[in-house]
Amino acid sequence: MKKWVYLFNEVKEVEKLAGGSWDGVKSIVGGKGAGLLDMTRAGVPVPPFFTVTTEACNAYQAGTKFPAGMWEQELKALKVIEKATGKKFGDAKNPLLVSCRSGAKFSMPGMMNTILNIGLTDEVAQGMIAATGNDRFTYDSYRRLVEMFGTVVMDVADEAFEHPMHQYKNQKGYKLDTEMTGEDWKAVVEIFKAAYKKETGEDFPQDPYKQLSLATEAVFRSWNGKRAVDYRNKEGISHTLGTAVNICTMVFGNMGDDSATGVAFTRNPSTGDHKMMGEYLINAQGEDVVAGIRNADQIEDLVKQMPQAYKQFMDITAKLEKHYFDMQDVEFTIERGKLWMLQTRIGKRTAKAAVKMAVDMANEKLITREEAIKRITPENVDALLHPQYDAAAMDQAEKEGKFLAKGVNASPGAAVGQIYFDADMTEKMAKEAKQQTIMVRPFTKPDDVHGMIASQGVLTSEGGATSHAAVVARQFGIPCVVGASVIKIDLEKREMQVGEIIVKEGEWISVDGTTGKVFVGQIPMTTPTLEEQTELMTLLQWADEVSARKGVRVDVNGKPMRGLQVWANADYPKDAQRARSYGAVGIGLCRTEHMFFEPERLPIVQEMILSETSDGRTAALNKLLPTQRKDFDGLFEAMDGYPVIIRLIDPPLHEFMPDEEKLLEEVITMRVKGETDGLKAKEDLLESIKGMHESNPMMGLRGVRLSIVMPEIVEMQVRAIFEAAADCTLRGIVVKPEVMIPLTGTVKELEWIQPRLVRIASAVMAEKNIKFEYKFGTMIEIPRAAVTAKEIAKQAEFFSFGTNDLTQMTYGYSRDDAERNFLITYQEQGILGTNPFQTIDRDGVGKLMQWAINEGRTTRPNLEVGICGEHGGDPNSVEWCHIIGNNYVSCSPFRVPIARLAAAHAALTHRPKAAVKKPAAKKPAVKKVVKKAVKKVVKKK
Amino acid sequence: MKKWVYLFNEVKEVEKLAGGSWDGVKSIVGGKGAGLLDMTRAGVPVPPFFTVTTEACNAYQAGTKFPAGMWEQELKALKVIEKATGKKFGDAKNPLLVSCRSGAKFSMPGMMNTILNIGLTDEVAQGMIAATGNDRFTYDSYRRLVEMFGTVVMDVADEAFEHPMHQYKNQKGYKLDTEMTGEDWKAVVEIFKAAYKKETGEDFPQDPYKQLSLATEAVFRSWNGKRAVDYRNKEGISHTLGTAVNICTMVFGNMGDDSATGVAFTRNPSTGDHKMMGEYLINAQGEDVVAGIRNADQIEDLVKQMPQAYKQFMDITAKLEKHYFDMQDVEFTIERGKLWMLQTRIGKRTAKAAVKMAVDMANEKLITREEAIKRITPENVDALLHPQYDAAAMDQAEKEGKFLAKGVNASPGAAVGQIYFDADMTEKMAKEAKQQTIMVRPFTKPDDVHGMIASQGVLTSEGGATSHAAVVARQFGIPCVVGASVIKIDLEKREMQVGEIIVKEGEWISVDGTTGKVFVGQIPMTTPTLEEQTELMTLLQWADEVSARKGVRVDVNGKPMRGLQVWANADYPKDAQRARSYGAVGIGLCRTEHMFFEPERLPIVQEMILSETSDGRTAALNKLLPTQRKDFDGLFEAMDGYPVIIRLIDPPLHEFMPDEEKLLEEVITMRVKGETDGLKAKEDLLESIKGMHESNPMMGLRGVRLSIVMPEIVEMQVRAIFEAAADCTLRGIVVKPEVMIPLTGTVKELEWIQPRLVRIASAVMAEKNIKFEYKFGTMIEIPRAAVTAKEIAKQAEFFSFGTNDLTQMTYGYSRDDAERNFLITYQEQGILGTNPFQTIDRDGVGKLMQWAINEGRTTRPNLEVGICGEHGGDPNSVEWCHIIGNNYVSCSPFRVPIARLAAAHAALTHRPKAAVKKPAAKKPAVKKVVKKAVKKVVKKK
């Protein structure tokens, strides 16, 4: 006979069936069942229970009836529980009540059903009152059973119970449930039973076994309920796993002053401090603590009221932390002096607490440093370093009545800005008036995306977490609150209103996408620095150590490699300084063209562009040389000892010229009006700009192409780089300049330009009579460069993936156009899972990168490979860079800490098998034990 | 002792040394030496000769002196020749004169040196006059030796001889050399010897052996002359091959009336007719025939004058044709009744003759059909089908004095157009006034390219075959004549002048890039049809048979494949008809959007685009449905029985809208002038068009992206396709529609759109109650589509490479911009060998194609793969398509014959080894012999 049911003490049998795999155990008895079995085995006092397996659920789904023998096994298990508890199911004198809960392999919170107090009948209720003298508790429990059973098992609508309950309280003039007496609950039980009969056509079952049987079946059925199916679709959980059913003895904290109930965290979930934090209530039920019916006592007070139970509780929770190697969130009940642990789970915590706990636990040797690193997510780090409202200022704002509304927290982050009620206006004020803007709309459409992108934050009065505004805002990382329905938006009057408060277009509000709160006015924000956060500093230091281990990877030639370094993209010395303070060990991209846009330089740049001769260009460029040299000087100084990659000019020249359309408008206007003064000059300029016009500038005359057609600019740039590097060297600074040539598509481009530039480098070093190391390399951002990387590596001494352009060209998506025109639709329709401009498309772009590295290293085994596209700060993309063998990722300075963590995660996730075993063998015995324990946990998770 | 010298009868020794390889023989004794050896072996009377090897040349280069033993071997060989001829080197009574010619492995025409008449001295001259009684001939030969020896061996400048020669003739009042008498030549010999002494400080050597030794050395030296080095660099010939030196007995056709000299072709090189064609002169020298000093006799007249020599000549030439399996271009001399063959080589011929000869020879069983196919180049076919001047009309024009000038024939083809003197004007008149234009400039610069592209032809008064104009014109296939220096261009007056003739801007001229001739006025052109050219039809039929052989290739799964089919790109029924008559067996691309541009449809298309609702769009599209259905109806009818691939709408919608800049001008003008009538409508339209603006439309909202955002258009198109196909089927036409989805980048796009379209196809077939086969497939034109082809093939039933876009995106070159901005520079600088938009870039784009086919066929082994980019008609690209396993290429109807030939060439060049042997084994014995002979020739070539 197949075994469908496992008792609380049968963990070994399940393990055996699962072939020793804890994952297998969870597959059989579900996550909750596995947890209960594990706690029981560990000697934690858990109320006796048994679990009906997921296989039984699947067998039920197949035949819509219990599989043969299952019910008999439930009855038999019940007998064992009766024996263990000394109570009897359905016995009025000494009744055993049970709960019936679903529990699938993966947690699906709130998706499936629970029924408590099974076993209560009219007769049993009488017996309980007799035994406990507590009619209020008894009838309250009974009415809960009737309601839960009715709604969950019999599909009765909630209103069928809620409505008469409401009526009863109105009649009595009660506002709160606590005002209800035992008599009142008794009356409600009768009302509920009548409602039950009316809705189902049957009496509420007075047979406890029938209750249990129907409840079990209801849990099975709930596996295929709409909510559960939707959830699984969303989360990618298989529909064939099935749910287990856990039947557990009910215990009660409200059986008198020797009873209590409480919840606690083994460490402070807000700060991470290593101190138990919790609350309890004497003579109360679990939910009363959460509901805040009475003021709960702090957990440390329990030592006075129930010293023995307190000591046992502290011992058990300490044990649980050690058993699960993490902070626990526990629920407990003391029934007549006896402590029962009802649940333990890994406790949720703030980002700050997560980091502190991880570092503390590693220092306590509870977990390894590796485990500590793994526990912190990139989002944690992001949250700790992102601008956020000053907490005191937010409290102050609430006190001052500036709180406006609370909506759905659709996209996290804090924003402050001036409001505008349409996308065009929002974009205009953001771009032209350089305002910080917040776009406010009833809801958004694809047409509104340009306004959203231009905003600090987005607020809508309609829609939920999956509305257009929410999806787009999350996609672009814009703080967003949606569905703040109390806000009345008047698009005609250009204002919004909540009660008395009216906010007009152009006025300031603050939107907190993390909490969903909206305030009038500007709440000050703070950006925490990394230095302030010592635990995070420590953790990232450990992360760097993991990445720096030799042999965490093997390259294409079979050579052991270190993990990823993290460099930063920085155009100015101040960015470089920040990058360094955030842990960057190199500059992966300095964009030189930004320097050309500076107001005092732009006219010279334009003069250079409009020159018709090489001499004219050179004359203008000579004026730029000293300032450009100074730019590089500052960078080298800031990065003393670290490599600095400087990219030669990349954009098409027309980007430096005045706007064509505006000029055209001016010229036409002058012509029509017959104004001649200055017309000729404007016409000539317009003609020049028109001459530079390109149909697809993204794929036009830029990067190395421009340098070949017009080499004077890069010749000046290379001179500036090497003059600055030479000057710095003379000042005792260690410089490692790497000159990066953008947009290479064929090695012949490098063969043409590189020797010309190397000659300049050599000339400068000869002039200054000094030598230092340097490299010339190229971006890999054209698909053809990736395909022909073997050739390109013959010239290029390093590769840096420009994944923005590589993505544009591999997909054939013009980024600006695509995000506006079809990327949203593509994501909504599931054609694109993630935005390839945020996360590297591993199947397409990523394949080309992998090919490029492998081919490049067959030519040049020590080829240095990096990435300087925006993907360099995206954790998933960082992982891909680790897998394919990048030496480093380079990202914006603010993303450096995130990338450092992501790099370590990648190193830990993908280390070769040999590398996993080695360190263990080298460590002293005591650590070995911890390691083993950790491994066990990892296995169980 | 190493053997440096081989005699005329030592062919076997050389073959042995070369390991039996004829290529090896040529490596040792050069191409010319090998030819002389081969003729001698075949029993053809060749004047006795010997060859100094290329190895001797290389040994000389290494030490700048003759290698040990070489000169002694030359002397020994000379003795053998003396014996064979019965003459003696340096013997005044019976002198042997020799020529000394270079001869490298590969022909390098005009690049290296020749010295004739070696062995003539003052004393020998006297002896020759005594023996022949011909002082004029003797002194003429002598003065030639002095001049050649002086310039070639001693590096004396040409002028040192030309100037005094000129003076002498002036003194005498002579205009032509023929007026010179024996006495005159005798005087010139003295003058030349004096000049020789003046320039070199030495007397002209009177020792024949010194002459020979210095001449040999001069030929060695000429291998490293600047001209020769440049030539080898250009042609990619190795500099280490060295040249052989051929020392050959001089024979003379001017020794009396029993002597003669002539040239002949074994078949008519102009028409291909199988009839000897040639000319000869009695008592004359070879060059006299070419120079046309006297009217030469037709070769057939020789039978009367020298019947024996004639018969021998006819026998020998027939033998030579059979020996070399091709028409021969021979030179011969009859010295005192004895016939000597001085040279035989494969004769040059017109395209027309080439095709006729190839087909004739195959029919004569002289060569195989395969060999016939191989002999014809794609350029031959192109020439036969390209528009060309009507020959009679051209003669007429010359007679009427319309001939203007002759320049360098820089880029072949005939052009007729109105002239303009700058690029902007040329482009403007071509685009706006829709004129046929010819751009005329003194010379061109990169700025002028847009004008050239817009022209029918280009004419310059300066520059040569490698000038900017020439390079660009060849690149774009524009007929071009450069360096027509008699033309005086006056850019101010906007006219050009030759003598009395003045041609003003806007007037017509005709430019023949094939001959370099320029005419005033319009010379009528004719486009020959394929049907008119029966031999070409036959040859292409044979080519198709080669391609259709099963097993000429093996696909990625090891399955034998046929060669390439040739399909055509055709948008309209008339194109399809032409394609079919040119041999296309399918339509590989019908662009549906061209149909939208037709004047009566465009307003409806614009109405559709401007509709804000799906219903509005559908209403407009319903109006287009009947016309679109009619388009397809005609196509299916024309291609009855063959597949027709129809591509769904591809371009971005703004292409169908009015020009934005023009509209902007109108709106501004109205605003400034205060005109309000109709302003609002224009403003709204402008706003709509601005809303459609894309930064990089090439990578924007088009193709399948547009279809997903706005499916109504393609739904209409698919309905039109299937309604037309159903109607045709009912009329008894066999339809094979294939619906092609453009711009796919991920299989998810196909997963989204394809089922929607298949549903429409099924619905139409159900409505019409009919079934026919059809396919849905995709373009592979986005790099990511190629990279992820394995996935894409799960949906797509066929692939068609859109190599235009694939090249654009793989290189990141926007075609329009690139050709104007940097492609020319890139080609000039050697960064791009060929224009990747003309010939597939095998290393980059081609690699992606190969990957896509291989991956696609792992998913779908029978995946049909084609190419519909412009490369489909480029022979080199066709070859690549064969190699990687395309099923067909599709090109413009006019290129179909070229592609058919190229496909057969590819099949013959790349057939698997097994396939090469098989047919031979199956053929009857007689053919076997021919085959063997052919193989031998092939080997020798």
PDB file of N, CA, C and O in Angstrom, chain A residues 475-504:
ATOM      1  N   GLN A 475      10.529  49.572 -15.261  1.00  0.00           N
ATOM      2  CA  GLN A 475      11.481  49.319 -16.336  1.00  0.00           C
ATOM      3  C   GLN A 475      12.581  50.362 -16.356  1.00  0.00           C
ATOM      4  O   GLN A 475      13.747  50.051 -16.556  1.00  0.00           O
ATOM      5  N   PHE A 476      12.205  51.602 -16.137  1.00  0.00           N
ATOM      6  CA  PHE A 476      13.194  52.679 -16.223  1.00  0.00           C
ATOM      7  C   PHE A 476      13.736  53.085 -14.852  1.00  0.00           C
ATOM      8  O   PHE A 476      14.495  54.038 -14.755  1.00  0.00           O
ATOM      9  N   GLY A 477      13.292  52.372 -13.795  1.00  0.00           N
ATOM     10  CA  GLY A 477      13.808  52.690 -12.471  1.00  0.00           C
ATOM     11  C   GLY A 477      13.347  54.043 -11.971  1.00  0.00           C
ATOM     12  O   GLY A 477      14.060  54.718 -11.232  1.00  0.00           O
ATOM     13  N   ILE A 478      12.147  54.458 -12.380  1.00  0.00           N
ATOM     14  CA  ILE A 478      11.614  55.744 -11.927  1.00  0.00           C
ATOM     15  C   ILE A 478      10.680  55.495 -10.742  1.00  0.00           C
ATOM     16  O   ILE A 478       9.765  54.684 -10.848  1.00  0.00           O
ATOM     17  N   PRO A 479      10.877  56.197  -9.612  1.00  0.00           N
ATOM     18  CA  PRO A 479       9.955  56.023  -8.488  1.00  0.00           C
ATOM     19  C   PRO A 479       8.527  56.289  -8.949  1.00  0.00           C
ATOM     20  O   PRO A 479       8.279  57.241  -9.702  1.00  0.00           O
ATOM     21  N   CYS A 480       7.603  55.462  -8.480  1.00  0.00           N
ATOM     22  CA  CYS A 480       6.241  55.588  -9.002  1.00  0.00           C
ATOM     23  C   CYS A 480       5.222  55.092  -7.993  1.00  0.00           C
ATOM     24  O   CYS A 480       5.397  54.039  -7.391  1.00  0.00           O
ATOM     25  N   VAL A 481       4.162  55.897  -7.822  1.00  0.00           N
ATOM     26  CA  VAL A 481       3.010  55.495  -7.019  1.00  0.00           C
ATOM     27  C   VAL A 481       1.807  55.506  -7.949  1.00  0.00           C
ATOM     28  O   VAL A 481       1.585  56.493  -8.656  1.00  0.00           O
ATOM     29  N   VAL A 482       1.076  54.402  -7.979  1.00  0.00           N
ATOM     30  CA  VAL A 482      -0.110  54.350  -8.844  1.00  0.00           C
ATOM     31  C   VAL A 482      -1.355  54.123  -7.984  1.00  0.00           C
ATOM     32  O   VAL A 482      -1.266  53.763  -6.815  1.00  0.00           O
ATOM     33  N   GLY A 483      -2.513  54.347  -8.602  1.00  0.00           N
ATOM     34  CA  GLY A 483      -3.788  54.049  -7.953  1.00  0.00           C
ATOM     35  C   GLY A 483      -4.019  54.813  -6.654  1.00  0.00           C
ATOM     36  O   GLY A 483      -4.667  54.297  -5.739  1.00  0.00           O
ATOM     37  N   ALA A 484      -3.479  56.046  -6.576  1.00  0.00           N
ATOM     38  CA  ALA A 484      -3.743  56.862  -5.382  1.00  0.00           C
ATOM     39  C   ALA A 484      -5.107  57.492  -5.582  1.00  0.00           C
ATOM     40  O   ALA A 484      -5.244  58.662  -5.947  1.00  0.00           O
ATOM     41  N   SER A 485      -6.160  56.691  -5.317  1.00  0.00           N
ATOM     42  CA  SER A 485      -7.494  57.049  -5.822  1.00  0.00           C
ATOM     43  C   SER A 485      -8.150  58.199  -5.072  1.00  0.00           C
ATOM     44  O   SER A 485      -9.140  58.743  -5.553  1.00  0.00           O
ATOM     45  N   VAL A 486      -7.608  58.560  -3.924  1.00  0.00           N
ATOM     46  CA  VAL A 486      -8.215  59.701  -3.237  1.00  0.00           C
ATOM     47  C   VAL A 486      -7.888  61.015  -3.943  1.00  0.00           C
ATOM     48  O   VAL A 486      -8.518  62.030  -3.697  1.00  0.00           O
ATOM     49  N   ILE A 487      -6.911  60.961  -4.794  1.00  0.00           N
ATOM     50  CA  ILE A 487      -6.525  62.194  -5.490  1.00  0.00           C
ATOM     51  C   ILE A 487      -7.460  62.429  -6.666  1.00  0.00           C
ATOM     52  O   ILE A 487      -7.648  61.549  -7.499  1.00  0.00           O
ATOM     53  N   LYS A 488      -8.065  63.605  -6.694  1.00  0.00           N
ATOM     54  CA  LYS A 488      -8.920  63.969  -7.836  1.00  0.00           C
ATOM     55  C   LYS A 488      -8.096  64.859  -8.765  1.00  0.00           C
ATOM     56  O   LYS A 488      -7.692  65.959  -8.381  1.00  0.00           O
ATOM     57  N   ILE A 489      -7.867  64.369  -9.975  1.00  0.00           N
ATOM     58  CA  ILE A 489      -7.072  65.141 -10.920  1.00  0.00           C
ATOM     59  C   ILE A 489      -7.989  65.897 -11.866  1.00  0.00           C
ATOM     60  O   ILE A 489      -8.906  65.310 -12.450  1.00  0.00           O
ATOM     61  N   ASP A 490      -7.798  67.195 -11.991  1.00  0.00           N
ATOM     62  CA  ASP A 490      -8.606  67.996 -12.918  1.00  0.00           C
ATOM     63  C   ASP A 490      -7.685  68.489 -14.034  1.00  0.00           C
ATOM     64  O   ASP A 490      -6.929  69.449 -13.868  1.00  0.00           O
ATOM     65  N   LEU A 491      -7.747  67.791 -15.168  1.00  0.00           N
ATOM     66  CA  LEU A 491      -6.812  68.088 -16.257  1.00  0.00           C
ATOM     67  C   LEU A 491      -7.113  69.454 -16.878  1.00  0.00           C
ATOM     68  O   LEU A 491      -6.219  70.105 -17.413  1.00  0.00           O
ATOM     69  N   GLU A 492      -8.393  69.883 -16.804  1.00  0.00           N
ATOM     70  CA  GLU A 492      -8.746  71.175 -17.377  1.00  0.00           C
ATOM     71  C   GLU A 492      -8.155  72.297 -16.534  1.00  0.00           C
ATOM     72  O   GLU A 492      -7.524  73.221 -17.035  1.00  0.00           O
ATOM     73  N   LYS A 493      -8.393  72.194 -15.212  1.00  0.00           N
ATOM     74  CA  LYS A 493      -7.906  73.245 -14.307  1.00  0.00           C
ATOM     75  C   LYS A 493      -6.413  73.118 -14.035  1.00  0.00           C
ATOM     76  O   LYS A 493      -5.832  73.977 -13.386  1.00  0.00           O
ATOM     77  N   ARG A 494      -5.811  72.018 -14.502  1.00  0.00           N
ATOM     78  CA  ARG A 494      -4.392  71.765 -14.255  1.00  0.00           C
ATOM     79  C   ARG A 494      -4.104  71.772 -12.761  1.00  0.00           C
ATOM     80  O   ARG A 494      -3.217  72.480 -12.280  1.00  0.00           O
ATOM     81  N   GLU A 495      -4.845  70.957 -12.029  1.00  0.00           N
ATOM     82  CA  GLU A 495      -4.594  70.839 -10.591  1.00  0.00           C
ATOM     83  C   GLU A 495      -5.088  69.494 -10.101  1.00  0.00           C
ATOM     84  O   GLU A 495      -5.815  68.787 -10.798  1.00  0.00           O
ATOM     85  N   MET A 496      -4.667  69.134  -8.872  1.00  0.00           N
ATOM     86  CA  MET A 496      -5.211  67.927  -8.248  1.00  0.00           C
ATOM     87  C   MET A 496      -5.607  68.269  -6.820  1.00  0.00           C
ATOM     88  O   MET A 496      -5.105  69.225  -6.220  1.00  0.00           O
ATOM     89  N   GLN A 497      -6.535  67.472  -6.291  1.00  0.00           N
ATOM     90  CA  GLN A 497      -7.133  67.817  -5.011  1.00  0.00           C
ATOM     91  C   GLN A 497      -7.319  66.574  -4.158  1.00  0.00           C
ATOM     92  O   GLN A 497      -7.727  65.528  -4.646  1.00  0.00           O
ATOM     93  N   VAL A 498      -6.974  66.714  -2.866  1.00  0.00           N
ATOM     94  CA  VAL A 498      -7.330  65.692  -1.878  1.00  0.00           C
ATOM     95  C   VAL A 498      -7.946  66.436  -0.715  1.00  0.00           C
ATOM     96  O   VAL A 498      -7.273  67.209  -0.017  1.00  0.00           O
ATOM     97  N   GLY A 499      -9.246  66.221  -0.514  1.00  0.00           N
ATOM     98  CA  GLY A 499      -9.946  66.960   0.539  1.00  0.00           C
ATOM     99  C   GLY A 499      -9.771  68.452   0.299  1.00  0.00           C
ATOM    100  O   GLY A 499     -10.119  68.975  -0.765  1.00  0.00           O
ATOM    101  N   GLU A 500      -9.201  69.130   1.265  1.00  0.00           N
ATOM    102  CA  GLU A 500      -9.054  70.584   1.185  1.00  0.00           C
ATOM    103  C   GLU A 500      -7.836  70.988   0.365  1.00  0.00           C
ATOM    104  O   GLU A 500      -7.732  72.106  -0.088  1.00  0.00           O
ATOM    105  N   ILE A 501      -6.889  70.039   0.305  1.00  0.00           N
ATOM    106  CA  ILE A 501      -5.604  70.420  -0.292  1.00  0.00           C
ATOM    107  C   ILE A 501      -5.671  70.421  -1.815  1.00  0.00           C
ATOM    108  O   ILE A 501      -6.077  69.442  -2.443  1.00  0.00           O
ATOM    109  N   ILE A 502      -5.252  71.523  -2.414  1.00  0.00           N
ATOM    110  CA  ILE A 502      -5.186  71.630  -3.873  1.00  0.00           C
ATOM    111  C   ILE A 502      -3.727  71.860  -4.268  1.00  0.00           C
ATOM    112  O   ILE A 502      -3.058  72.724  -3.694  1.00  0.00           O
ATOM    113  N   VAL A 503      -3.235  71.040  -5.214  1.00  0.00           N
ATOM    114  CA  VAL A 503      -1.871  71.237  -5.714  1.00  0.00           C
ATOM    115  C   VAL A 503      -1.966  71.592  -7.197  1.00  0.00           C
ATOM    116  O   VAL A 503      -2.564  70.852  -7.973  1.00  0.00           O
ATOM    117  N   LYS A 504      -1.406  72.759  -7.536  1.00  0.00           N
ATOM    118  CA  LYS A 504      -1.513  73.236  -8.917  1.00  0.00           C
ATOM    119  C   LYS A 504      -0.287  72.818  -9.727  1.00  0.00           C
ATOM    120  O   LYS A 504       0.769  72.518  -9.171  1.00  0.00           O
TER     121      LYS A 504
END
